[in-house]
Short mmCIF file of C-alpha atoms in Angstrom, two decimals:
data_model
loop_
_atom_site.label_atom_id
_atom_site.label_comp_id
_atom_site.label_asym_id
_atom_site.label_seq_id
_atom_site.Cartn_x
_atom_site.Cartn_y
_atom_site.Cartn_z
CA UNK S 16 55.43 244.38 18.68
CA UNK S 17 56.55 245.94 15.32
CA UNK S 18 58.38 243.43 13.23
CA UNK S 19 57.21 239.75 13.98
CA UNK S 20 57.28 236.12 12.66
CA UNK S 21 54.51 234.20 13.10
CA UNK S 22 55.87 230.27 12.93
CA UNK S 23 53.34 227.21 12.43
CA UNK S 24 53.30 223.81 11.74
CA UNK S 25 50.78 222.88 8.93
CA UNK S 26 49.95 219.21 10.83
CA UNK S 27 49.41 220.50 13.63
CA UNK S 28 45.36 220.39 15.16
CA UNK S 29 42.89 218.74 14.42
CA UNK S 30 42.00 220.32 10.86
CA UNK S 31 45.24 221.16 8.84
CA UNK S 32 42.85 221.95 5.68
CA UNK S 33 41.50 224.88 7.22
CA UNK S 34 44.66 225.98 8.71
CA UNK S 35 46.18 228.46 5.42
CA UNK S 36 42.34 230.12 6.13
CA UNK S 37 43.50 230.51 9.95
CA UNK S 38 46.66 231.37 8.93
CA UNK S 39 45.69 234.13 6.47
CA UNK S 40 43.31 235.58 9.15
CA UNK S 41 46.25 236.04 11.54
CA UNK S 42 48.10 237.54 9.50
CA UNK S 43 45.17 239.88 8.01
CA UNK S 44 44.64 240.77 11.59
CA UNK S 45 48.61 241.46 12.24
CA UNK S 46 48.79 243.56 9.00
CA UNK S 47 45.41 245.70 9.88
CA UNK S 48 47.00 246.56 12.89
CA UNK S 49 50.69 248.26 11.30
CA UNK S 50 52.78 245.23 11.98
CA UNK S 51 55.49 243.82 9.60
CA UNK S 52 54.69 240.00 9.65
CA UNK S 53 56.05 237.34 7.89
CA UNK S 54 54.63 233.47 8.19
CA UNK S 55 57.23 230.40 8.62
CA UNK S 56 55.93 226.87 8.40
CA UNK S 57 57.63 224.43 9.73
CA UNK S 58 59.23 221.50 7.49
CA UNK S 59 59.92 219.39 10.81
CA UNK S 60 60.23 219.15 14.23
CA UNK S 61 63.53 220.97 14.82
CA UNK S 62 62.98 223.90 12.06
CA UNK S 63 61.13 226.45 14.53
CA UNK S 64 63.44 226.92 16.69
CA UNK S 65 65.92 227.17 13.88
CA UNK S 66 63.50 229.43 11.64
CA UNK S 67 62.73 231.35 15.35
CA UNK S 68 66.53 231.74 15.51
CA UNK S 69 67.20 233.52 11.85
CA UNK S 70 63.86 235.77 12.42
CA UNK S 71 65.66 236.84 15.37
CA UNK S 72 69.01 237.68 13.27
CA UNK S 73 66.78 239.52 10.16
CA UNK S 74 65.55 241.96 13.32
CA UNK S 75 62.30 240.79 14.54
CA UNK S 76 61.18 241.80 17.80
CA UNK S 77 58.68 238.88 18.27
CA UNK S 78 58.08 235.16 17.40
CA UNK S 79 54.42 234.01 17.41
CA UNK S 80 54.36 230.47 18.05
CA UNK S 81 51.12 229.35 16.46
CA UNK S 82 50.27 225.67 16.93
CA UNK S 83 50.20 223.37 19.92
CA UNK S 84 51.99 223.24 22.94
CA UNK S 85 54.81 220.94 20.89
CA UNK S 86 55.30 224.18 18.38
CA UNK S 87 55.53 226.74 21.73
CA UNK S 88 58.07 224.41 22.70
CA UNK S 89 60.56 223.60 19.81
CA UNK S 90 60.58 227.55 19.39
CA UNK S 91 61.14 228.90 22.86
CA UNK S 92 64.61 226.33 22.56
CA UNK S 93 66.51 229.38 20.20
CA UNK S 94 64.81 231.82 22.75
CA UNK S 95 65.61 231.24 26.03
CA UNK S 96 68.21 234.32 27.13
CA UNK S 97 66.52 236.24 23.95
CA UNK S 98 65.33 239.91 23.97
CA UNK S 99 62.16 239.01 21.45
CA UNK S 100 59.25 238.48 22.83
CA UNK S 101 57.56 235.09 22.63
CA UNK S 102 53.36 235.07 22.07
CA UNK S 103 51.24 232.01 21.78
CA UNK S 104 48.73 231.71 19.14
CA UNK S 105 46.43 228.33 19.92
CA UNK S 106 46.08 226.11 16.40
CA UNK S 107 47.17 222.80 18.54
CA UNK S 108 45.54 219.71 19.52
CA UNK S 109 46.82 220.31 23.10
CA UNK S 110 46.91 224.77 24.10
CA UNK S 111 47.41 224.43 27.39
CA UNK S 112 50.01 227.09 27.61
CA UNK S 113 47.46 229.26 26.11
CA UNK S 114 44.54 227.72 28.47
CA UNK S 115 46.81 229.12 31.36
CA UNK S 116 47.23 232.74 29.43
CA UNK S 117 43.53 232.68 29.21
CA UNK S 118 43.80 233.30 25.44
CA UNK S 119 40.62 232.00 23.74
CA UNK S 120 40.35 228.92 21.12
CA UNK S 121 40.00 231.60 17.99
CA UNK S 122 43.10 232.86 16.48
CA UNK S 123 42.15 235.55 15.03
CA UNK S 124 40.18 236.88 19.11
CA UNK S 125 44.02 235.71 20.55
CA UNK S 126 45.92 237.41 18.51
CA UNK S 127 43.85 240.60 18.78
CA UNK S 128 44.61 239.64 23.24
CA UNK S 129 48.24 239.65 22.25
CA UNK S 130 47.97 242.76 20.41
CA UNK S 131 47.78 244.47 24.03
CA UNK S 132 49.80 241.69 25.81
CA UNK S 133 53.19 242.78 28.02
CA UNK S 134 56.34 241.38 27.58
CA UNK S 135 57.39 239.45 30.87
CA UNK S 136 60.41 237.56 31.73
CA UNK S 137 59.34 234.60 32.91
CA UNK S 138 61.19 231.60 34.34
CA UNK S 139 60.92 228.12 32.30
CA UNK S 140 61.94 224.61 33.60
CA UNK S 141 64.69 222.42 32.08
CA UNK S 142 65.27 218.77 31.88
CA UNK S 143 68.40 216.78 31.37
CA UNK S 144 68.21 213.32 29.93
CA UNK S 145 69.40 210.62 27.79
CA UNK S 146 68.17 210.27 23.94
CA UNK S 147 67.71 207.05 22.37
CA UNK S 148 71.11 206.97 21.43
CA UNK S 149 72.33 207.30 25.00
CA UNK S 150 73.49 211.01 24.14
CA UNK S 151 72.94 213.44 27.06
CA UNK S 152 71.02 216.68 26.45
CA UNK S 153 69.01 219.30 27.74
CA UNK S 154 65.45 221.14 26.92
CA UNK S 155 63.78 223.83 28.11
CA UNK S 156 59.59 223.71 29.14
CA UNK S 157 57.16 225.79 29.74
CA UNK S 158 54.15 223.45 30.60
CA UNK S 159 55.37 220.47 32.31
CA UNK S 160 57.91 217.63 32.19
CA UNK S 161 56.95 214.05 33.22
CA UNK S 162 58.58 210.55 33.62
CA UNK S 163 56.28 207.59 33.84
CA UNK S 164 53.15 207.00 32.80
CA UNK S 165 52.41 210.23 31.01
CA UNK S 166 55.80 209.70 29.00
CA UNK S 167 54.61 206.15 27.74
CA UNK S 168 51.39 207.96 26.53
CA UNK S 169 52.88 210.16 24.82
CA UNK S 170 55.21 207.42 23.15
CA UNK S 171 52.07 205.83 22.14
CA UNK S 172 50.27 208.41 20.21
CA UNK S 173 50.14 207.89 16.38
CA UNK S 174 50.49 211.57 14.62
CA UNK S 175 48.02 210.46 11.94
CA UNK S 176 45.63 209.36 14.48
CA UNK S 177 46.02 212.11 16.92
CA UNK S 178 45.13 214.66 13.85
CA UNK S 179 42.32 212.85 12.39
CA UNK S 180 40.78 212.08 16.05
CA UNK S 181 42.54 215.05 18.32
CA UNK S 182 41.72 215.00 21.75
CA UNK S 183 39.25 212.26 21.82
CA UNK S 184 42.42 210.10 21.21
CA UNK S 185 44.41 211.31 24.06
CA UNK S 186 41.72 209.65 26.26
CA UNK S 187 41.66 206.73 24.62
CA UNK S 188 45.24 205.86 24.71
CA UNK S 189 44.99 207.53 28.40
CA UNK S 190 42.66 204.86 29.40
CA UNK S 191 44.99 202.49 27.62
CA UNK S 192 48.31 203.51 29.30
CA UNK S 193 46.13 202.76 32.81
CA UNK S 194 44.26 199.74 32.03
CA UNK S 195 47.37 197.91 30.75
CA UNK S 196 50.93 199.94 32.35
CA UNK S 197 52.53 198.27 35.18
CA UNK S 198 53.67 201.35 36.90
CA UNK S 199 57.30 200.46 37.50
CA UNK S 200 58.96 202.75 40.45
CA UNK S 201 62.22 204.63 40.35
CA UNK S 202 63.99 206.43 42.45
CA UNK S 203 63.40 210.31 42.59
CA UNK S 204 65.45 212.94 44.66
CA UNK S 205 63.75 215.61 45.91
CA UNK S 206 65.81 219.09 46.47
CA UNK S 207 62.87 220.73 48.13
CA UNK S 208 62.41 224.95 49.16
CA UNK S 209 64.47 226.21 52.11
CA UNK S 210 66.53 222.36 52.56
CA UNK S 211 69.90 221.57 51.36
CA UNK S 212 69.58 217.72 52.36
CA UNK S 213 68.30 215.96 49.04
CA UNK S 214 65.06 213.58 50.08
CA UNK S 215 65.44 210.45 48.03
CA UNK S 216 61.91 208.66 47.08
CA UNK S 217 60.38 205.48 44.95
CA UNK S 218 58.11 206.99 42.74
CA UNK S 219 56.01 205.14 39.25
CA UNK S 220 54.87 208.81 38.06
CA UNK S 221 56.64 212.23 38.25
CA UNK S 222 55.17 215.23 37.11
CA UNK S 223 57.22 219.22 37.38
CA UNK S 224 54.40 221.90 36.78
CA UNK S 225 54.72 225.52 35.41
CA UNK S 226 51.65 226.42 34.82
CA UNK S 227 48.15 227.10 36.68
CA UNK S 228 45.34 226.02 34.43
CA UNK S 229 46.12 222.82 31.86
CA UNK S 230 42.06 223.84 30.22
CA UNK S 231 39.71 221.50 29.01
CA UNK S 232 39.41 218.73 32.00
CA UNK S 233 42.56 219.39 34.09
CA UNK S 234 42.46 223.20 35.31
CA UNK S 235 43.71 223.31 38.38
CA UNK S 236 45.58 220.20 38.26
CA UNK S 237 48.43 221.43 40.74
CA UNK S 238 47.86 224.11 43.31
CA UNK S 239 50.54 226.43 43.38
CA UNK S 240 51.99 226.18 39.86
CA UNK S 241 52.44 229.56 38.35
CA UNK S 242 54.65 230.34 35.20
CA UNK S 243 56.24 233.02 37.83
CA UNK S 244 57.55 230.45 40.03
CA UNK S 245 61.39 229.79 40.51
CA UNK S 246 60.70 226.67 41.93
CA UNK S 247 59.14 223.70 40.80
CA UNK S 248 55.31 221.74 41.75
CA UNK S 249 56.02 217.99 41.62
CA UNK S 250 53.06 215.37 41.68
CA UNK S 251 54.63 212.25 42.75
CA UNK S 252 53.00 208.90 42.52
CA UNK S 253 54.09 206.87 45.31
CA UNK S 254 51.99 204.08 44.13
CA UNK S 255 51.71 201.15 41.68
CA UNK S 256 47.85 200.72 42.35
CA UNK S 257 46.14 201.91 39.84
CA UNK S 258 43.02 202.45 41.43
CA UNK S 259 44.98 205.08 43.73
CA UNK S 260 45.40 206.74 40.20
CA UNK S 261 41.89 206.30 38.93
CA UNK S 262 41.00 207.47 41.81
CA UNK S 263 43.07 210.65 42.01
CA UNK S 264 42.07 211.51 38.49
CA UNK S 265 38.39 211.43 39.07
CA UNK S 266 38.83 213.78 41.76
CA UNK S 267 40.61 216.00 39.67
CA UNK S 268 37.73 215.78 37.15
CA UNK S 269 35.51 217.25 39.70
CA UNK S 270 38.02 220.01 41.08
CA UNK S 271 38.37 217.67 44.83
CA UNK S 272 42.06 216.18 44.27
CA UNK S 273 43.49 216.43 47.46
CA UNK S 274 47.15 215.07 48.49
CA UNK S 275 48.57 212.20 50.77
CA UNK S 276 51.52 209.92 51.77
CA UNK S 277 50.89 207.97 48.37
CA UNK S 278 50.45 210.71 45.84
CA UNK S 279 52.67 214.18 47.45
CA UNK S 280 52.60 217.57 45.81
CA UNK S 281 56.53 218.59 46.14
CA UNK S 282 57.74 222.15 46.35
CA UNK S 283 61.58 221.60 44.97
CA UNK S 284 63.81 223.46 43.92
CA UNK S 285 65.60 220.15 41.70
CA UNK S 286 64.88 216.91 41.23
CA UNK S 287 66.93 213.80 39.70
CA UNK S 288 65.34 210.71 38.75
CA UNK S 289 67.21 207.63 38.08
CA UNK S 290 66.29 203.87 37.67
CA UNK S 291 66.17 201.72 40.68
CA UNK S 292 69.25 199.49 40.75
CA UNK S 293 68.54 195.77 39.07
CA UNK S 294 65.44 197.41 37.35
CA UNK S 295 64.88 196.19 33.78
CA UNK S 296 62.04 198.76 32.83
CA UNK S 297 62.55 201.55 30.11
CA UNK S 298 61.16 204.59 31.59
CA UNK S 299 60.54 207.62 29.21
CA UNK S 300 60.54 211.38 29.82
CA UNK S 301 58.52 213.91 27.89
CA UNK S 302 58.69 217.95 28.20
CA UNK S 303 55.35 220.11 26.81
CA UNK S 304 54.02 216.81 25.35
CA UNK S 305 56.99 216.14 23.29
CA UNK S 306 58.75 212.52 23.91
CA UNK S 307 62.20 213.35 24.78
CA UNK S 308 64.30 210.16 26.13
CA UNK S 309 64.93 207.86 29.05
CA UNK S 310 66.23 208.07 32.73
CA UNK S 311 68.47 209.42 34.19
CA UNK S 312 66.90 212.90 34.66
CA UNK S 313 67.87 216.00 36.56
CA UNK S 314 65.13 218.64 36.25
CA UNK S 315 65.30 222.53 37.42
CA UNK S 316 64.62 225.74 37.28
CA UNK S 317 66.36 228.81 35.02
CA UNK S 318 65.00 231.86 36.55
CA UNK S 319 64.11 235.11 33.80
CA UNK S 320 64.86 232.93 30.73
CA UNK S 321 62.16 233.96 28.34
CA UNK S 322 59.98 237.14 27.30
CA UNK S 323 56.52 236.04 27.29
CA UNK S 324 53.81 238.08 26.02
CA UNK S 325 51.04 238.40 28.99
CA UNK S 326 47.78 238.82 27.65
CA UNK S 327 45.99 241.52 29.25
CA UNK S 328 43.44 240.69 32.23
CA UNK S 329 40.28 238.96 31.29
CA UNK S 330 37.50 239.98 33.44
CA UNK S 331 36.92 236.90 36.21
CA UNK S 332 40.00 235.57 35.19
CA UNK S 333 44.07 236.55 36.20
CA UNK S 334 47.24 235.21 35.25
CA UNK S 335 49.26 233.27 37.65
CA UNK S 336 52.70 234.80 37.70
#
């Protein structure tokens, strides 16, 4: 790490005022320790990946995303197949990337982790889907993709709200999206480890891990997941009762989720989701958090797509790779 870009976006968290303190801290840090840094903010959604892009071009060797799992994700889109190295910097309302990294909720302590991190190639996940004007297109994600439930929550969420209340809101509308959602199924097909026959499925929820740890209430939310894997972990909700889901959340709460006929934990190497035929339901996708389109889907695996900077072991605590 000798020549790096540290990209932001100014709304992201839950206390942008304070963030050009943050933000000079990092950099402070960065500076103290004989590295050229520059600092990018973002002017929308789409500019850092573009502003990750030119960095690239002017010669530096490393892009720190700092932000939320949304900024991690809009930059690693110009990085994917990149030599630079890719470090995580947690400013967000949602870190879970960094959670899994087991980077702490200070800036200026992460950054001083990443200051000793490795560069790893690491796989990511992509999705295919359809925007809102029936376009097809692709992303790339690091965390998780969903269709369903999670999707419509994340359709839901006012910006203003979700920085003024941060991540008391995401239970709110959580408990919203349960109390009042009506769950409709599609049809998912399963391309699973070591089997060429797709399994075809009615699902209301899909979820395609990549990481270990989500933090805060959801660690270990999928056994298995590791940002190493070239395959995918797939919750699938086989179920339009919510009480199945309640359920199945509480025990997650208390680290006892466990897995049935009705809500499977799917080892795949693929999976396409499409509505069911005569269905009248819109049915959303979202990758990292970010609301992305509608069904169809196809999601998979590229394998050795991005250089991620690996913290360096915290004692009690190791990386899944």
């Amino acid at each position: 790490m000798r020549r790096v870009a540290l990209i932001y976006n100014p709304a992201s968290g839950q206390h942008p005022e304070q963030r050009a303190k943050l933000i000079a801290n990092v950099l402070a840090e960065l500076r103290n320790a004989g590295i050229e840094v520059r600092a990018f903010a973002t002017e929308s959604s789409e500019s850092a990946g573009i502003e990750a892009l030119e960095a690239v071009r002017q010669g530096c060797d490393t892009i720190l995303a700092c932000g939320g799992d949304g900024t991690v994700h809009e930059v690693i889109q110009s990085l994917v197949g990149c030599s630079a190295a890719v470090g995580v910097i947690p400013m967000g309302t949602a870190n879970a990337l960094a959670a899994d990294l087991g980077l702490p909720a200070s800036p200026v302590k992460a950054v001083r982790m990443l200051l000793g991190a490795i560069p790893v190639q690491v796989p990511v996940g992509r999705v295919f889907y359809r925007d809102n004007q029936g376009i097809e297109r692709s992303r790339y994600f690091i965390v998780a993709a969903g269709i369903g439930a999670d999707a419509l929550f994340i359709s839901r969420l006012d910006a203003r709200l979700k920085q003024r209340f941060g991540y008391a809101l995401y239970c709110v509308e959580a408990f919203r999206v349960w109390a009042t959602h009506t769950f409709p199924m599609f049809a998912a097909s399963f391309v699973e480890s070591g089997c060429k026959t797709p399994r075809v499925e009615q699902v209301s929820q899909l979820l395609a891990v990549r990481i270990s740890d989500f933090g805060g209430l959801l660690h270990n939310l999928v056994p298995g997941a590791a940002l190493g894997n070239n395959h995918l972990r797939v919750i699938a909700f086989k179920t339009q009762n919510r009480l199945r889901y309640l359920r199945f959340m509480a025990a997650v709460l208390f680290g006892r989720h466990t897995f049935s006929h009705t809500v499977e934990l799917v080892k795949a190497e693929s999976v396409e989701c499409r509505d069911l035929e005569g269905s009248a339901a819109q049915l959303f996708v979202e990758a990292d958090g970010e609301l992305l389109g509608t069904l169809p889907v196809r999601i998979e695996v590229v394998p050795q797509a991005l250089t991620l900077l690996i913290p360096p072991k915290v004692p009690g605590r190791r990386v899944r790779l």
